[in-house]
Short mmCIF file of C-alpha atoms in Angstrom, two decimals:
data_model
loop_
_atom_site.label_atom_id
_atom_site.label_comp_id
_atom_site.label_asym_id
_atom_site.label_seq_id
_atom_site.Cartn_x
_atom_site.Cartn_y
_atom_site.Cartn_z
CA MET A 266 12.53 -8.29 22.48
CA ASN A 267 16.01 -9.36 21.37
CA ASN A 268 14.53 -12.20 19.29
CA PHE A 269 12.73 -9.81 16.93
CA GLU A 270 14.46 -9.35 13.57
CA HIS A 271 13.91 -6.25 11.45
CA THR A 272 13.31 -6.80 7.72
CA HIS A 273 13.39 -4.16 5.01
CA HIS A 274 10.23 -4.29 2.87
CA ALA A 275 8.85 -2.44 -0.14
CA HIS A 276 5.68 -1.07 1.45
CA CYS A 277 4.70 -0.17 4.99
CA GLU A 278 1.43 -2.01 5.74
CA SER A 279 2.21 -5.25 3.91
CA GLY A 280 5.74 -5.12 5.34
CA VAL A 281 4.53 -4.73 8.92
CA VAL A 282 2.04 -7.59 8.55
CA SER A 283 4.68 -9.86 6.97
CA SER A 284 7.18 -9.14 9.78
CA MET A 285 4.51 -9.55 12.44
CA LEU A 286 3.32 -12.91 11.10
CA ARG A 287 6.88 -14.20 10.64
CA HIS A 288 7.58 -13.33 14.28
CA HIS A 289 4.55 -15.46 15.21
CA GLY A 290 5.65 -18.44 13.12
CA VAL A 291 3.78 -17.78 9.86
CA ASN A 292 6.49 -17.28 7.26
CA LEU A 293 4.76 -15.38 4.45
CA SER A 294 6.65 -13.05 2.11
CA GLU A 295 5.48 -9.49 1.67
CA PRO A 296 4.18 -10.18 -1.88
CA MET A 297 2.21 -13.17 -0.59
CA VAL A 298 0.69 -11.02 2.17
CA PHE A 299 -0.13 -8.33 -0.39
CA GLY A 300 -1.80 -10.82 -2.74
CA LEU A 301 -3.73 -12.70 -0.06
CA ALA A 302 -5.07 -9.39 1.27
CA ASN A 303 -6.50 -8.39 -2.15
CA ALA A 304 -4.51 -5.19 -1.80
CA LEU A 305 -4.03 -4.39 -5.49
CA ASN A 306 -6.48 -1.80 -6.78
CA PHE A 307 -6.87 1.57 -8.44
CA ALA A 308 -9.12 4.46 -7.49
CA TYR A 309 -9.48 8.03 -8.68
CA ILE A 310 -11.70 9.90 -6.22
CA PRO A 311 -12.09 13.60 -7.13
CA PHE A 312 -14.25 14.42 -4.10
CA VAL A 313 -11.62 13.24 -1.57
CA LYS A 314 -8.68 15.61 -1.37
CA ILE A 315 -5.03 15.05 -0.44
CA GLY A 316 -3.22 18.38 -0.20
CA GLY A 317 -6.04 19.99 -2.16
CA MET A 318 -5.81 17.47 -5.01
CA PRO A 319 -7.98 14.40 -5.80
CA LEU A 320 -7.12 11.12 -4.11
CA ILE A 321 -5.45 8.66 -6.49
CA ALA A 322 -4.86 5.22 -4.96
CA TYR A 323 -3.01 2.25 -6.43
CA ARG A 324 -3.94 -0.21 -3.70
CA SER A 325 -6.85 -0.86 -1.36
CA MET A 326 -7.63 1.53 1.49
CA PRO A 327 -5.37 1.77 4.56
CA LYS A 328 -5.96 -0.98 7.16
CA SER A 329 -7.47 -3.26 4.47
CA ILE A 330 -4.33 -5.44 4.37
CA ILE A 331 -4.51 -5.94 8.13
CA LYS A 332 -8.23 -6.70 8.07
CA ASN A 333 -8.21 -8.91 4.96
CA ILE A 334 -5.27 -11.03 6.16
CA GLN A 335 -7.12 -11.48 9.42
CA LYS A 336 -10.24 -12.59 7.56
CA ASN A 337 -8.66 -14.68 4.80
CA LEU A 338 -6.14 -16.57 6.96
CA LYS A 339 -8.39 -16.89 10.06
CA ILE A 340 -5.94 -14.91 12.18
CA GLU A 341 -7.45 -13.14 15.17
CA MET A 342 -6.07 -9.60 15.15
CA LYS A 343 -6.82 -6.95 17.76
CA LEU A 344 -7.14 -3.35 16.52
CA GLU A 345 -7.39 -0.55 19.09
CA THR A 346 -7.91 3.20 18.72
CA PHE A 347 -7.97 5.76 21.53
CA SER A 348 -9.90 8.84 22.59
CA SER A 349 -6.82 10.55 24.05
CA LYS A 350 -3.06 10.60 23.65
CA GLU A 351 -2.58 9.60 27.27
CA LYS A 352 -4.66 6.43 26.84
CA GLY A 353 -2.83 5.57 23.64
CA GLU A 354 0.61 5.98 25.23
CA LYS A 355 -0.37 3.95 28.29
CA ARG A 356 -1.78 1.08 26.21
CA LEU A 357 1.32 0.90 24.01
CA ASP A 358 3.57 0.68 27.06
CA GLU A 359 1.36 -2.06 28.55
CA LEU A 360 1.53 -4.15 25.38
CA LEU A 361 5.31 -3.82 25.16
CA GLU A 362 5.65 -4.82 28.83
CA GLU A 363 3.62 -7.94 27.99
CA GLY A 364 6.28 -8.80 25.39
CA LYS A 365 4.13 -8.07 22.34
CA ILE A 366 5.30 -6.54 19.09
CA VAL A 367 2.76 -3.92 18.05
CA GLY A 368 1.81 -2.45 14.69
CA ALA A 369 0.88 1.24 14.60
CA GLN A 370 -0.56 3.72 12.11
CA SER A 371 1.11 7.12 12.03
CA SER A 372 1.83 10.33 10.14
CA VAL A 373 5.13 10.43 8.26
CA TYR A 374 5.49 14.15 8.99
CA TRP A 375 6.01 13.82 12.75
CA LEU A 376 8.37 10.83 12.76
CA GLU A 377 11.72 12.33 13.74
CA TYR A 378 13.80 9.55 12.18
CA PHE A 379 12.54 10.46 8.68
CA PRO A 380 14.86 12.95 6.95
CA LYS A 381 13.18 16.37 6.92
CA GLU A 382 13.29 16.64 3.14
CA ILE A 383 11.01 13.61 2.67
CA ARG A 384 8.50 14.26 5.46
CA PHE A 385 4.97 15.11 4.37
CA HIS A 386 1.48 15.01 5.83
CA PHE A 387 0.45 11.42 5.11
CA ASN A 388 -1.44 9.77 7.96
CA ALA A 389 -1.51 6.13 6.82
CA HIS A 390 2.10 5.10 7.38
CA ASN A 391 2.52 1.80 9.26
CA LEU A 392 5.38 0.78 11.50
CA LEU A 393 6.11 -1.91 14.08
CA ILE A 394 7.12 -1.14 17.68
CA TYR A 395 8.99 -3.91 19.49
CA ASP A 396 10.73 -2.46 22.55
CA ARG A 397 10.99 0.56 24.85
CA ASP A 398 13.81 2.06 26.91
CA GLY A 399 12.37 4.87 29.00
CA ASP A 400 10.90 7.34 26.51
CA GLU A 401 12.74 5.86 23.51
CA TYR A 402 10.97 3.27 21.36
CA SER A 403 12.62 0.66 19.15
CA ILE A 404 10.86 0.67 15.79
CA SER A 405 10.95 -1.61 12.80
CA ASP A 406 9.89 0.68 9.97
CA PRO A 407 9.60 -1.48 6.83
CA VAL A 408 10.80 1.24 4.46
CA PHE A 409 14.13 1.60 6.32
CA ASP A 410 16.96 -0.89 5.93
CA LYS A 411 17.70 -0.89 9.68
CA SER A 412 15.59 -0.61 12.82
CA VAL A 413 15.34 2.90 14.25
CA THR A 414 14.50 4.65 17.53
CA CYS A 415 11.89 7.33 18.14
CA SER A 416 11.10 9.50 21.15
CA ARG A 417 7.76 9.25 22.94
CA ALA A 418 6.89 12.85 21.98
CA SER A 419 7.54 12.31 18.28
CA LEU A 420 5.77 8.93 18.16
CA THR A 421 2.71 10.28 19.98
CA LYS A 422 2.45 13.25 17.61
CA ALA A 423 2.64 10.86 14.65
CA ARG A 424 0.06 8.46 16.10
CA PHE A 425 -2.44 11.22 16.90
CA ALA A 426 -2.02 13.48 13.86
CA LYS A 427 -5.19 15.16 12.61
CA GLY A 428 -6.57 15.32 9.08
CA VAL A 429 -7.51 12.84 6.32
CA MET A 430 -7.10 9.20 7.48
CA ALA A 431 -6.26 10.37 11.02
CA PRO A 432 -4.74 7.31 12.79
CA LYS A 433 -6.39 7.96 16.18
CA GLY A 434 -3.51 6.16 17.86
CA LEU A 435 -4.24 2.86 16.08
CA LEU A 436 -2.40 -0.16 17.48
CA TYR A 437 -2.78 -3.73 16.21
CA TYR A 438 -1.35 -7.13 17.06
CA PRO A 439 -2.24 -10.85 16.67
CA VAL A 440 -4.20 -12.53 19.44
CA SER A 441 -4.41 -15.98 17.85
CA VAL A 442 -2.51 -17.42 14.88
CA PRO A 443 -3.33 -20.86 13.33
CA ASN A 444 -0.60 -23.50 13.56
CA GLU A 445 -1.13 -24.49 9.92
CA ILE A 446 -2.59 -22.59 6.96
CA ASP A 447 -3.55 -24.24 3.67
CA LEU A 448 -2.64 -21.50 1.21
CA LYS A 449 -3.86 -23.09 -2.02
CA PRO A 450 -7.63 -22.49 -1.64
CA VAL A 451 -7.03 -18.98 -0.28
CA VAL A 452 -4.70 -18.09 -3.16
CA THR A 453 -7.14 -19.45 -5.74
CA LYS A 454 -10.10 -17.56 -4.30
CA ASN A 455 -8.27 -14.25 -4.07
CA ILE A 456 -6.73 -14.39 -7.54
CA LYS A 457 -10.22 -14.74 -8.99
CA LYS A 458 -11.63 -12.06 -6.71
CA ILE A 459 -9.10 -9.34 -7.54
CA ALA A 460 -9.33 -10.06 -11.29
CA LYS A 461 -13.11 -9.72 -11.28
CA THR A 462 -12.97 -6.59 -9.10
CA MET A 463 -10.51 -4.80 -11.39
CA LEU A 464 -12.31 -5.82 -14.58
CA SER A 465 -15.91 -5.21 -13.62
CA THR A 466 -16.21 -2.82 -10.68
CA PRO A 467 -19.70 -1.24 -10.68
CA VAL A 468 -18.42 2.25 -9.84
CA PRO A 469 -16.60 4.53 -12.33
CA ILE A 470 -13.96 5.69 -9.85
CA ALA A 471 -12.33 2.29 -9.18
CA GLY A 472 -10.53 -0.50 -11.00
CA LEU A 473 -9.85 -0.17 -14.71
CA ARG A 474 -12.80 2.21 -15.00
CA GLY A 475 -11.06 4.50 -12.52
CA MET A 476 -7.91 4.54 -14.69
CA ARG A 477 -9.95 5.52 -17.75
CA TYR A 478 -11.75 8.20 -15.72
CA LEU A 479 -8.39 9.69 -14.73
CA ALA A 480 -7.20 9.51 -18.36
CA LYS A 481 -10.23 11.54 -19.46
CA SER A 482 -9.64 14.04 -16.64
CA ILE A 483 -6.07 14.54 -17.87
CA LEU A 484 -7.44 15.55 -21.28
CA LYS A 485 -9.62 18.19 -19.62
CA LEU A 486 -6.52 19.85 -18.11
CA GLU A 487 -5.89 21.44 -21.50
CA SER A 488 -8.68 23.95 -20.76
CA LYS A 489 -7.45 24.63 -17.19
CA GLU A 490 -5.01 27.26 -15.97
CA LYS A 491 -1.46 26.02 -16.70
CA LYS A 492 -0.26 26.27 -13.09
CA TYR A 493 -3.16 24.10 -11.89
CA ALA A 494 -2.58 21.60 -14.71
CA LYS A 495 1.07 21.20 -13.75
CA LEU A 496 0.16 20.79 -10.07
CA PHE A 497 -2.41 18.14 -10.99
CA LEU A 498 0.07 16.19 -13.12
CA GLY A 499 2.74 16.50 -10.44
CA HIS A 500 0.24 15.19 -7.91
CA ILE A 501 -0.35 12.08 -10.06
CA VAL A 502 3.37 11.32 -9.99
CA ARG A 503 3.64 11.98 -6.26
CA MET A 504 0.71 9.71 -5.46
CA GLN A 505 2.18 7.04 -7.74
CA GLU A 506 5.86 7.09 -6.85
CA GLU A 507 6.32 8.79 -3.47
CA ILE A 508 3.39 7.81 -1.26
CA GLY A 509 3.92 4.21 -0.24
CA THR A 510 5.21 2.00 -3.02
CA GLY A 511 3.35 3.71 -5.81
CA GLY A 512 1.54 2.39 -8.84
CA ALA A 513 4.52 0.68 -10.43
CA GLY A 514 5.79 -0.83 -7.19
CA PHE A 515 2.43 -2.34 -6.29
CA ARG A 516 2.23 -3.94 -9.74
CA PHE A 517 5.73 -5.39 -9.32
CA MET A 518 4.76 -6.72 -5.90
CA TYR A 519 1.64 -8.37 -7.28
CA ALA A 520 3.73 -9.87 -10.09
CA SER A 521 5.93 -11.45 -7.40
CA PHE A 522 2.81 -12.78 -5.68
CA LEU A 523 1.66 -14.38 -8.94
CA GLN A 524 5.10 -15.96 -9.40
CA GLU A 525 4.97 -17.39 -5.87
CA ALA A 526 1.44 -18.62 -6.54
CA SER A 527 2.63 -20.32 -9.73
CA GLU A 528 5.33 -22.14 -7.75
CA LEU A 529 2.77 -23.13 -5.11
CA PHE A 530 0.76 -24.84 -7.85
CA GLU A 531 3.68 -26.80 -9.32
CA ASN A 532 4.84 -23.99 -11.64
CA ASP A 533 1.43 -23.32 -13.13
CA PRO A 534 2.04 -21.77 -16.60
CA ILE A 535 -1.02 -19.48 -16.55
CA LEU A 536 0.02 -17.79 -13.31
CA ALA A 537 3.62 -17.58 -14.53
CA GLU A 538 2.43 -15.82 -17.70
CA ALA A 539 0.19 -13.48 -15.69
CA SER A 540 3.22 -12.60 -13.55
CA LYS A 541 5.27 -11.66 -16.65
CA LEU A 542 2.40 -9.54 -18.00
CA MET A 543 2.09 -7.70 -14.70
CA LEU A 544 5.84 -7.01 -14.64
CA ALA A 545 5.48 -5.37 -18.05
CA VAL A 546 2.57 -3.28 -16.74
CA GLY A 547 4.75 -2.12 -13.84
CA ASP A 548 7.33 -0.93 -16.35
CA GLU A 549 4.61 1.00 -18.18
CA TRP A 550 3.52 2.75 -14.98
CA ARG A 551 7.13 3.87 -14.49
CA GLU A 552 7.21 5.16 -18.07
CA PHE A 553 3.95 7.02 -17.42
CA ALA A 554 5.42 8.79 -14.37
CA LEU A 555 8.58 9.69 -16.31
CA MET A 556 6.50 11.05 -19.21
CA ILE A 557 4.61 13.35 -16.85
CA ALA A 558 7.77 14.50 -15.06
CA LYS A 559 9.45 15.41 -18.36
CA SER A 560 6.31 17.22 -19.56
CA ILE A 561 6.15 19.39 -16.44
CA LYS A 562 9.83 20.35 -16.67
CA SER A 563 9.87 20.97 -20.43
CA LYS A 564 9.46 24.46 -21.88
CA ASN A 565 7.35 22.97 -24.67
CA PRO A 566 3.52 22.77 -24.44
CA ILE A 567 2.28 19.75 -22.49
CA ASP A 568 0.87 16.99 -24.71
CA TYR A 569 -2.15 16.05 -22.60
CA ARG A 570 -3.42 13.70 -25.31
CA ALA A 571 -0.20 11.64 -25.23
CA ILE A 572 -0.30 11.35 -21.42
CA SER A 573 -3.98 10.39 -21.49
CA ASP A 574 -3.41 7.82 -24.25
CA LYS A 575 -0.54 6.28 -22.29
CA LEU A 576 -2.79 5.74 -19.27
CA MET A 577 -5.52 4.27 -21.49
CA HIS A 578 -2.92 1.87 -22.93
CA ILE A 579 -1.86 0.83 -19.42
CA SER A 580 -5.48 0.09 -18.50
CA GLU A 581 -5.82 -2.12 -21.58
CA ASN A 582 -2.68 -4.08 -20.68
CA GLU A 583 -3.75 -4.48 -17.05
CA ALA A 584 -7.02 -5.89 -18.37
CA LYS A 585 -5.01 -8.60 -20.18
CA VAL A 586 -3.38 -9.58 -16.89
CA TYR A 587 -6.71 -10.01 -15.09
CA LYS A 588 -8.24 -11.93 -17.98
CA LYS A 589 -5.25 -14.27 -17.92
CA MET A 590 -5.69 -14.74 -14.16
CA LEU A 591 -9.31 -15.78 -14.69
CA GLU A 592 -8.07 -18.62 -16.91
CA PHE A 593 -6.38 -20.21 -13.88
CA LYS A 594 -8.02 -23.37 -12.63
CA ALA A 595 -6.51 -25.03 -9.59
CA ALA A 596 -6.14 -28.79 -9.77
CA VAL A 597 -8.62 -30.55 -7.51
#
């Protein structure tokens, strides 16, 4: 597959989909893929645990980008999981022999090309496999600046890791891609959809309500054992800044999507303003993570109220972005 070109992206799933579509003639940037897949979100789910701590998500669930791009752009995508490692290995080799480039879900921990100090048990990492030489696979991992190689043993361990969000050997690839895609109606529909979802989700664990729920939970840490409180706060930062792109990075990516959307609609001023507001929100998420990190390291008592208030303030400013997006009306 000498004609495949690796591209460094900000996030794994949106990066893999962008590279995959570009290879098949659909030249969409990673931010455009992210926006068209309705991938921006927030969820605080206390009853789902990651490393013993509540799940905090800044984007939609794993595989949603793949599935939503398939649905929204009328791209036929094949997703396959396997009951055994042997079947998964055999199918991957078959697809590569057919000349396909193949997306795969994996665990970061077992991928040998990741430096040991940054490996952790996270089962929803996406990568793209484009060639094989014996038991060595050529991989385009979006979070690396160059393509890498991985042994069969390491790749199989990563593809069949156990635990939360176990990949079950997931492979995915396009079967049919439209020759032409009219982006304007799709962009319009999805801008409205994500704004309404974030502003008025019916469940308290998602959207802006989820942010406020987490802010209230931070206040309750004051009555918890200090070691647990520090672990909880550290977990917030890890989920935000280390797993995938993190809260700030996803907001920056969506801001880029809004800027591209503005240009698509002849430099629409409402979308341009929404993009600027979202950039500012991304900066605030970074400030939030830094505030927590400093609080954990400081010898002074942790100001849980200040951290909680900061998150409340972020939720209010995100609300302004989504309200601005709802003002957008595409010209007929």
